[in-house]
PDB file of C-alpha atoms in Angstrom:
ATOM      1  CA  UNK A 137     -10.356 -72.210 -15.901  1.00 40.00           C
ATOM      2  CA  UNK A 138      -9.062 -75.646 -15.004  1.00 42.00           C
ATOM      3  CA  UNK A 139      -7.668 -76.224 -18.532  1.00 41.00           C
ATOM      4  CA  UNK A 140      -5.830 -72.902 -18.381  1.00 44.00           C
ATOM      5  CA  UNK A 141      -4.322 -73.859 -15.023  1.00 54.00           C
ATOM      6  CA  UNK A 142      -3.211 -77.222 -16.369  1.00 74.00           C
ATOM      7  CA  UNK A 143      -1.683 -75.538 -19.418  1.00 86.00           C
ATOM      8  CA  UNK A 144       0.048 -73.081 -17.084  1.00 88.00           C
ATOM      9  CA  UNK A 145       1.590 -75.929 -15.088  1.00 88.00           C
ATOM     10  CA  UNK A 146       2.808 -77.647 -18.248  1.00 91.00           C
ATOM     11  CA  UNK A 147       4.438 -74.482 -19.616  1.00 92.00           C
ATOM     12  CA  UNK A 148       5.911 -73.680 -16.189  1.00 91.00           C
ATOM     13  CA  UNK A 149       7.533 -77.117 -16.052  1.00 92.00           C
ATOM     14  CA  UNK A 150       8.986 -76.781 -19.537  1.00 93.00           C
ATOM     15  CA  UNK A 151      10.341 -73.322 -18.826  1.00 94.00           C
ATOM     16  CA  UNK A 152      12.020 -74.437 -15.597  1.00 94.00           C
ATOM     17  CA  UNK A 153      13.662 -77.373 -17.383  1.00 94.00           C
ATOM     18  CA  UNK A 154      15.033 -75.115 -20.117  1.00 94.00           C
ATOM     19  CA  UNK A 155      16.290 -72.623 -17.537  1.00 94.00           C
ATOM     20  CA  UNK A 156      18.121 -75.452 -15.821  1.00 93.00           C
ATOM     21  CA  UNK A 157      19.626 -76.788 -19.032  1.00 93.00           C
ATOM     22  CA  UNK A 158      20.803 -73.368 -20.218  1.00 92.00           C
ATOM     23  CA  UNK A 159      22.123 -72.316 -16.861  1.00 92.00           C
ATOM     24  CA  UNK A 160      20.046 -69.114 -16.745  1.00 91.00           C
ATOM     25  CA  UNK A 161      19.394 -67.123 -13.558  1.00 88.00           C
ATOM     26  CA  UNK A 162      15.973 -65.508 -13.724  1.00 87.00           C
ATOM     27  CA  UNK A 163      16.869 -62.944 -11.039  1.00 81.00           C
ATOM     28  CA  UNK A 164      20.256 -61.716 -12.220  1.00 80.00           C
ATOM     29  CA  UNK A 165      19.537 -61.983 -15.934  1.00 81.00           C
ATOM     30  CA  UNK A 166      15.762 -61.759 -16.563  1.00 84.00           C
ATOM     31  CA  UNK A 167      15.810 -60.598 -20.200  1.00 89.00           C
ATOM     32  CA  UNK A 168      16.617 -64.009 -21.805  1.00 92.00           C
ATOM     33  CA  UNK A 169      14.194 -65.666 -19.418  1.00 92.00           C
ATOM     34  CA  UNK A 170      11.366 -63.412 -20.681  1.00 92.00           C
ATOM     35  CA  UNK A 171      12.203 -64.336 -24.263  1.00 93.00           C
ATOM     36  CA  UNK A 172      12.382 -67.998 -23.309  1.00 94.00           C
ATOM     37  CA  UNK A 173       8.937 -67.898 -21.666  1.00 94.00           C
ATOM     38  CA  UNK A 174       7.382 -66.214 -24.707  1.00 94.00           C
ATOM     39  CA  UNK A 175       8.948 -68.746 -27.085  1.00 94.00           C
ATOM     40  CA  UNK A 176       7.730 -71.684 -24.991  1.00 95.00           C
ATOM     41  CA  UNK A 177       4.184 -70.269 -24.807  1.00 94.00           C
ATOM     42  CA  UNK A 178       4.066 -69.743 -28.584  1.00 93.00           C
ATOM     43  CA  UNK A 179       5.375 -73.227 -29.279  1.00 92.00           C
ATOM     44  CA  UNK A 180       2.987 -74.786 -26.753  1.00 93.00           C
ATOM     45  CA  UNK A 181       0.017 -72.991 -28.337  1.00 91.00           C
ATOM     46  CA  UNK A 182       0.941 -74.396 -31.726  1.00 90.00           C
ATOM     47  CA  UNK A 183       1.372 -77.928 -30.353  1.00 91.00           C
ATOM     48  CA  UNK A 184      -1.912 -77.812 -28.508  1.00 88.00           C
ATOM     49  CA  UNK A 185      -3.764 -77.241 -31.821  1.00 88.00           C
ATOM     50  CA  UNK A 186      -2.827 -80.728 -33.082  1.00 87.00           C
ATOM     51  CA  UNK A 187      -2.502 -82.691 -29.813  1.00 87.00           C
ATOM     52  CA  UNK A 188      -4.309 -83.638 -26.661  1.00 84.00           C
ATOM     53  CA  UNK A 189      -2.641 -80.824 -24.756  1.00 86.00           C
ATOM     54  CA  UNK A 190      -5.133 -78.552 -22.968  1.00 84.00           C
ATOM     55  CA  UNK A 191      -5.717 -75.218 -24.747  1.00 86.00           C
ATOM     56  CA  UNK A 192      -3.615 -72.348 -23.427  1.00 85.00           C
ATOM     57  CA  UNK A 193      -6.464 -69.807 -23.264  1.00 83.00           C
ATOM     58  CA  UNK A 194      -4.936 -66.312 -22.864  1.00 88.00           C
ATOM     59  CA  UNK A 195      -1.223 -66.545 -23.940  1.00 90.00           C
ATOM     60  CA  UNK A 196      -0.347 -63.125 -22.418  1.00 91.00           C
ATOM     61  CA  UNK A 197      -1.794 -64.172 -19.087  1.00 91.00           C
ATOM     62  CA  UNK A 198       0.191 -67.425 -19.160  1.00 92.00           C
ATOM     63  CA  UNK A 199       3.400 -65.543 -19.979  1.00 93.00           C
ATOM     64  CA  UNK A 200       2.765 -63.164 -17.079  1.00 92.00           C
ATOM     65  CA  UNK A 201       1.924 -65.991 -14.608  1.00 91.00           C
ATOM     66  CA  UNK A 202       4.950 -68.098 -15.558  1.00 93.00           C
ATOM     67  CA  UNK A 203       7.297 -65.063 -15.288  1.00 93.00           C
ATOM     68  CA  UNK A 204       5.789 -64.354 -11.831  1.00 92.00           C
ATOM     69  CA  UNK A 205       6.512 -67.952 -10.839  1.00 91.00           C
ATOM     70  CA  UNK A 206      10.064 -68.334 -12.136  1.00 91.00           C
ATOM     71  CA  UNK A 207      11.407 -64.746 -12.142  1.00 89.00           C
ATOM     72  CA  UNK A 208       9.209 -62.999  -9.578  1.00 89.00           C
ATOM     73  CA  UNK A 209       7.559 -63.597  -6.237  1.00 91.00           C
ATOM     74  CA  UNK A 210       4.702 -65.803  -7.377  1.00 90.00           C
ATOM     75  CA  UNK A 211       1.168 -64.700  -6.458  1.00 91.00           C
ATOM     76  CA  UNK A 212       2.503 -61.643  -4.603  1.00 93.00           C
ATOM     77  CA  UNK A 213       4.177 -60.264  -7.744  1.00 93.00           C
ATOM     78  CA  UNK A 214       0.918 -58.764  -9.090  1.00 92.00           C
ATOM     79  CA  UNK A 215       0.668 -56.592  -5.960  1.00 93.00           C
ATOM     80  CA  UNK A 216       4.319 -55.605  -6.121  1.00 91.00           C
ATOM     81  CA  UNK A 217       3.770 -54.490  -9.717  1.00 90.00           C
ATOM     82  CA  UNK A 218       0.604 -52.495  -8.883  1.00 91.00           C
ATOM     83  CA  UNK A 219       1.681 -48.818  -8.704  1.00 86.00           C
ATOM     84  CA  UNK A 220      -1.161 -47.986  -6.313  1.00 87.00           C
ATOM     85  CA  UNK A 221      -0.243 -50.612  -3.654  1.00 91.00           C
ATOM     86  CA  UNK A 222       1.697 -49.117  -0.785  1.00 88.00           C
ATOM     87  CA  UNK A 223       1.961 -52.161   1.458  1.00 92.00           C
ATOM     88  CA  UNK A 224       1.435 -55.901   1.411  1.00 94.00           C
ATOM     89  CA  UNK A 225       1.177 -58.109   4.440  1.00 92.00           C
ATOM     90  CA  UNK A 226       0.386 -61.729   5.100  1.00 93.00           C
ATOM     91  CA  UNK A 227      -0.829 -62.541   8.569  1.00 87.00           C
ATOM     92  CA  UNK A 228      -1.425 -66.161   7.584  1.00 86.00           C
ATOM     93  CA  UNK A 229      -1.165 -67.955   4.258  1.00 83.00           C
ATOM     94  CA  UNK A 230      -4.874 -67.635   3.474  1.00 84.00           C
ATOM     95  CA  UNK A 231      -5.110 -63.906   4.317  1.00 90.00           C
ATOM     96  CA  UNK A 232      -3.147 -61.539   2.115  1.00 94.00           C
ATOM     97  CA  UNK A 233      -3.843 -57.823   2.620  1.00 95.00           C
ATOM     98  CA  UNK A 234      -2.757 -54.783   0.611  1.00 95.00           C
ATOM     99  CA  UNK A 235      -3.044 -51.079   1.351  1.00 91.00           C
ATOM    100  CA  UNK A 236      -3.953 -48.428  -1.169  1.00 87.00           C
ATOM    101  CA  UNK A 237      -3.932 -44.737  -0.138  1.00 78.00           C
ATOM    102  CA  UNK A 238      -3.623 -45.807   3.459  1.00 77.00           C
ATOM    103  CA  UNK A 239      -6.641 -48.119   3.395  1.00 86.00           C
ATOM    104  CA  UNK A 240      -6.275 -51.885   3.824  1.00 90.00           C
ATOM    105  CA  UNK A 241      -8.207 -54.493   1.899  1.00 93.00           C
ATOM    106  CA  UNK A 242      -8.270 -58.290   1.946  1.00 94.00           C
ATOM    107  CA  UNK A 243      -7.274 -59.739  -1.416  1.00 94.00           C
ATOM    108  CA  UNK A 244      -8.368 -62.968  -3.120  1.00 92.00           C
ATOM    109  CA  UNK A 245      -4.758 -64.204  -3.089  1.00 92.00           C
ATOM    110  CA  UNK A 246      -4.340 -67.445  -1.137  1.00 89.00           C
ATOM    111  CA  UNK A 247      -0.966 -68.993  -0.401  1.00 88.00           C
ATOM    112  CA  UNK A 248      -0.067 -72.394   0.963  1.00 81.00           C
ATOM    113  CA  UNK A 249       2.125 -72.447   4.063  1.00 74.00           C
ATOM    114  CA  UNK A 250       4.984 -74.078   2.111  1.00 86.00           C
ATOM    115  CA  UNK A 251       4.505 -71.651  -0.791  1.00 88.00           C
ATOM    116  CA  UNK A 252       4.828 -68.624   1.530  1.00 90.00           C
ATOM    117  CA  UNK A 253       8.013 -70.048   3.118  1.00 88.00           C
ATOM    118  CA  UNK A 254       9.492 -70.607  -0.365  1.00 90.00           C
ATOM    119  CA  UNK A 255       8.623 -67.070  -1.460  1.00 90.00           C
ATOM    120  CA  UNK A 256      10.271 -65.608   1.676  1.00 90.00           C
ATOM    121  CA  UNK A 257      13.436 -67.643   1.023  1.00 89.00           C
ATOM    122  CA  UNK A 258      13.477 -66.303  -2.532  1.00 88.00           C
ATOM    123  CA  UNK A 259      12.973 -62.722  -1.307  1.00 89.00           C
ATOM    124  CA  UNK A 260      15.851 -63.009   1.123  1.00 90.00           C
ATOM    125  CA  UNK A 261      18.231 -64.575  -1.399  1.00 84.00           C
ATOM    126  CA  UNK A 262      19.485 -61.273  -2.845  1.00 77.00           C
ATOM    127  CA  UNK A 263      20.023 -59.737   0.597  1.00 82.00           C
ATOM    128  CA  UNK A 264      22.172 -62.639   1.885  1.00 82.00           C
ATOM    129  CA  UNK A 265      20.007 -62.883   5.033  1.00 86.00           C
ATOM    130  CA  UNK A 266      18.129 -65.837   6.433  1.00 85.00           C
ATOM    131  CA  UNK A 267      15.338 -66.556   8.882  1.00 88.00           C
ATOM    132  CA  UNK A 268      15.261 -69.580  11.227  1.00 83.00           C
ATOM    133  CA  UNK A 269      14.915 -70.407  14.898  1.00 84.00           C
ATOM    134  CA  UNK A 270      18.140 -68.647  15.713  1.00 85.00           C
ATOM    135  CA  UNK A 271      17.037 -65.542  13.771  1.00 86.00           C
ATOM    136  CA  UNK A 272      13.212 -65.544  14.064  1.00 89.00           C
ATOM    137  CA  UNK A 273      12.700 -62.100  12.536  1.00 88.00           C
ATOM    138  CA  UNK A 274      14.471 -60.289   9.709  1.00 90.00           C
ATOM    139  CA  UNK A 275      14.437 -57.012   7.855  1.00 90.00           C
ATOM    140  CA  UNK A 276      15.688 -56.823   4.282  1.00 89.00           C
ATOM    141  CA  UNK A 277      15.382 -54.817   1.081  1.00 85.00           C
ATOM    142  CA  UNK A 278      13.973 -56.341  -2.089  1.00 86.00           C
ATOM    143  CA  UNK A 279      15.680 -55.679  -5.445  1.00 80.00           C
ATOM    144  CA  UNK A 280      13.084 -52.994  -6.326  1.00 79.00           C
ATOM    145  CA  UNK A 281      13.798 -51.145  -3.034  1.00 78.00           C
ATOM    146  CA  UNK A 282      10.698 -52.389  -1.130  1.00 85.00           C
ATOM    147  CA  UNK A 283      11.241 -53.059   2.559  1.00 88.00           C
ATOM    148  CA  UNK A 284      10.634 -56.640   3.714  1.00 92.00           C
ATOM    149  CA  UNK A 285       9.931 -57.653   7.323  1.00 93.00           C
ATOM    150  CA  UNK A 286       9.381 -61.318   8.260  1.00 93.00           C
ATOM    151  CA  UNK A 287       8.619 -62.947  11.609  1.00 93.00           C
ATOM    152  CA  UNK A 288       8.141 -66.631  12.328  1.00 90.00           C
ATOM    153  CA  UNK A 289       6.698 -68.614  15.287  1.00 88.00           C
ATOM    154  CA  UNK A 290       7.200 -68.586  18.226  1.00 84.00           C
ATOM    155  CA  UNK A 291       7.461 -64.817  17.906  1.00 86.00           C
ATOM    156  CA  UNK A 292       4.138 -64.940  16.096  1.00 86.00           C
ATOM    157  CA  UNK A 293       1.336 -67.067  17.423  1.00 83.00           C
ATOM    158  CA  UNK A 294       0.890 -69.647  14.650  1.00 85.00           C
ATOM    159  CA  UNK A 295       1.961 -68.527  11.177  1.00 87.00           C
ATOM    160  CA  UNK A 296       4.845 -66.785   9.497  1.00 89.00           C
ATOM    161  CA  UNK A 297       3.994 -63.072   9.149  1.00 91.00           C
ATOM    162  CA  UNK A 298       5.310 -61.123   6.173  1.00 93.00           C
ATOM    163  CA  UNK A 299       5.173 -57.343   5.565  1.00 93.00           C
ATOM    164  CA  UNK A 300       6.333 -55.589   2.393  1.00 94.00           C
ATOM    165  CA  UNK A 301       6.343 -51.822   2.267  1.00 88.00           C
ATOM    166  CA  UNK A 302       6.592 -50.247  -1.196  1.00 83.00           C
ATOM    167  CA  UNK A 303       7.547 -46.661  -1.762  1.00 68.00           C
ATOM    168  CA  UNK A 304       4.743 -44.958  -3.751  1.00 66.00           C
ATOM    169  CA  UNK A 305       5.683 -41.346  -4.553  1.00 64.00           C
ATOM    170  CA  UNK A 306       2.430 -39.376  -4.929  1.00 69.00           C
ATOM    171  CA  UNK A 307       4.081 -35.969  -5.010  1.00 75.00           C
ATOM    172  CA  UNK A 308       7.304 -34.624  -6.460  1.00 79.00           C
ATOM    173  CA  UNK A 309       7.548 -31.164  -4.939  1.00 86.00           C
ATOM    174  CA  UNK A 310       6.447 -29.144  -1.909  1.00 89.00           C
ATOM    175  CA  UNK A 311       3.912 -27.297  -4.072  1.00 89.00           C
ATOM    176  CA  UNK A 312       2.327 -30.638  -5.019  1.00 88.00           C
ATOM    177  CA  UNK A 313       2.097 -31.517  -1.310  1.00 89.00           C
ATOM    178  CA  UNK A 314       0.329 -28.225  -0.758  1.00 90.00           C
ATOM    179  CA  UNK A 315      -2.092 -29.013  -3.613  1.00 89.00           C
ATOM    180  CA  UNK A 316      -2.790 -32.424  -2.049  1.00 84.00           C
ATOM    181  CA  UNK A 317      -3.581 -30.801   1.280  1.00 87.00           C
ATOM    182  CA  UNK A 318      -0.607 -32.489   3.032  1.00 85.00           C
ATOM    183  CA  UNK A 319       1.098 -29.146   3.868  1.00 89.00           C
ATOM    184  CA  UNK A 320      -0.080 -25.584   4.184  1.00 93.00           C
ATOM    185  CA  UNK A 321       1.587 -23.050   1.931  1.00 92.00           C
ATOM    186  CA  UNK A 322       3.197 -21.439   4.978  1.00 93.00           C
ATOM    187  CA  UNK A 323       4.863 -24.731   6.037  1.00 92.00           C
ATOM    188  CA  UNK A 324       6.089 -25.301   2.485  1.00 91.00           C
ATOM    189  CA  UNK A 325       7.698 -21.863   2.350  1.00 92.00           C
ATOM    190  CA  UNK A 326       9.275 -22.450   5.765  1.00 92.00           C
ATOM    191  CA  UNK A 327      10.863 -25.723   4.582  1.00 90.00           C
ATOM    192  CA  UNK A 328      12.131 -24.000   1.453  1.00 89.00           C
ATOM    193  CA  UNK A 329      13.770 -21.304   3.556  1.00 89.00           C
ATOM    194  CA  UNK A 330      15.264 -23.903   5.907  1.00 87.00           C
ATOM    195  CA  UNK A 331      16.854 -25.783   3.054  1.00 84.00           C
ATOM    196  CA  UNK A 332      18.126 -22.554   1.465  1.00 84.00           C
ATOM    197  CA  UNK A 333      19.739 -21.603   4.817  1.00 84.00           C
ATOM    198  CA  UNK A 334      21.351 -25.028   5.219  1.00 81.00           C
ATOM    199  CA  UNK A 335      19.517 -25.858   8.423  1.00 83.00           C
ATOM    200  CA  UNK A 336      19.215 -29.354   9.867  1.00 84.00           C
ATOM    201  CA  UNK A 337      15.745 -30.907   9.404  1.00 84.00           C
ATOM    202  CA  UNK A 338      14.476 -33.913  11.378  1.00 85.00           C
ATOM    203  CA  UNK A 339      11.571 -35.884   9.918  1.00 84.00           C
ATOM    204  CA  UNK A 340       9.749 -38.421  12.071  1.00 83.00           C
ATOM    205  CA  UNK A 341       6.391 -40.122  12.081  1.00 78.00           C
ATOM    206  CA  UNK A 342       4.455 -43.376  12.081  1.00 73.00           C
ATOM    207  CA  UNK A 343       4.163 -45.953   9.356  1.00 65.00           C
ATOM    208  CA  UNK A 344       2.831 -44.514   6.095  1.00 64.00           C
ATOM    209  CA  UNK A 345       2.781 -41.002   7.526  1.00 73.00           C
ATOM    210  CA  UNK A 346       4.598 -39.747   4.432  1.00 78.00           C
ATOM    211  CA  UNK A 347       8.134 -39.300   5.779  1.00 81.00           C
ATOM    212  CA  UNK A 348       9.952 -40.437   2.712  1.00 78.00           C
ATOM    213  CA  UNK A 349       7.670 -38.438   0.374  1.00 81.00           C
ATOM    214  CA  UNK A 350       8.222 -35.271   2.423  1.00 85.00           C
ATOM    215  CA  UNK A 351      11.973 -35.825   2.438  1.00 84.00           C
ATOM    216  CA  UNK A 352      12.098 -36.418  -1.263  1.00 81.00           C
ATOM    217  CA  UNK A 353      10.078 -33.332  -2.095  1.00 85.00           C
ATOM    218  CA  UNK A 354      12.060 -31.138   0.332  1.00 84.00           C
ATOM    219  CA  UNK A 355      15.417 -32.353  -0.967  1.00 79.00           C
ATOM    220  CA  UNK A 356      14.512 -31.068  -4.416  1.00 75.00           C
ATOM    221  CA  UNK A 357      14.627 -27.466  -3.267  1.00 69.00           C
ATOM    222  CA  UNK A 358      17.657 -25.258  -4.123  1.00 66.00           C
ATOM    223  CA  UNK A 359      20.507 -25.995  -1.692  1.00 61.00           C
ATOM    224  CA  UNK A 360      22.734 -23.754   0.340  1.00 53.00           C
ATOM    225  CA  UNK A 361      25.944 -23.066  -1.662  1.00 54.00           C
ATOM    226  CA  UNK A 362      28.114 -24.252   1.242  1.00 49.00           C
ATOM    227  CA  UNK A 363      26.307 -27.626   1.330  1.00 48.00           C
ATOM    228  CA  UNK A 364      27.660 -30.403  -0.810  1.00 47.00           C
ATOM    229  CA  UNK A 365      25.797 -33.465  -2.040  1.00 45.00           C
ATOM    230  CA  UNK A 366      22.775 -33.889   0.248  1.00 48.00           C
ATOM    231  CA  UNK A 367      20.487 -31.163   1.474  1.00 44.00           C
ATOM    232  CA  UNK A 368      20.054 -32.834   4.816  1.00 47.00           C
ATOM    233  CA  UNK A 369      20.163 -36.154   6.604  1.00 47.00           C
ATOM    234  CA  UNK A 370      16.991 -37.619   7.953  1.00 44.00           C
ATOM    235  CA  UNK A 371      15.800 -40.194  10.456  1.00 45.00           C
ATOM    236  CA  UNK A 372      12.775 -42.322   9.641  1.00 42.00           C
ATOM    237  CA  UNK A 373      11.242 -43.591  12.854  1.00 41.00           C
ATOM    238  CA  UNK A 374       8.476 -46.133  12.315  1.00 41.00           C
ATOM    239  CA  UNK A 375       5.939 -46.383  15.051  1.00 36.00           C
ATOM    240  CA  UNK A 376       5.574 -50.055  14.410  1.00 37.00           C
ATOM    241  CA  UNK A 377       6.532 -52.446  11.659  1.00 41.00           C
ATOM    242  CA  UNK A 378       4.809 -55.422  10.065  1.00 40.00           C
ATOM    243  CA  UNK A 379       1.384 -54.112  10.896  1.00 42.00           C
ATOM    244  CA  UNK A 380      -1.847 -55.800   9.944  1.00 43.00           C
ATOM    245  CA  UNK A 381      -5.411 -54.660  10.054  1.00 44.00           C
TER     246      UNK A 381
END
């Protein structure tokens, strides 16, 4: 495991140097960076066969880890890529939680304090926002649409707190919500009739209550002919943000 980590660090350093020389931006133009990483890993693996370089182990794993480092959000990227993860939060660098199907679990991911601050700065880059003593908490949207909420001391007790809410669509229609037991058939038919009649619909609820999923499924119903683009406007009211277990 140690040799793989050492090989990972070497490849990471070589990739970063080539990115700098070629003037690439991993976030705005990731495709050439992916090719670059794969080329560097292949070349490193060949060199390691006839040199004192540590063996690379699993090349695919190294490619993925280096991409997470240079073009993603480091150790948190694996959770952002997991289609079952609905929410990620970091109450302190050594305690990273995720939520699946509304249930929280402590992960094995451990971040250093400086590493977490660097990741937050990278996450905020695309939004043009910042966080400092004059702005001790911030809300932003990540490039994939996930919602980011960050708070720093002295608003928090000791550590920076980070919350990322991903949108995981588990149903695509009102009938699927009925099949999941989220709605009764009677409520689904009522919503269908309300949309068809062009009525206003207000959706509210706590965090992870399913507001966005309900709105998405309801908006897919046939619309009133006098209504234009959207079926209705909606308000998402979170009971609280940045929650932890």
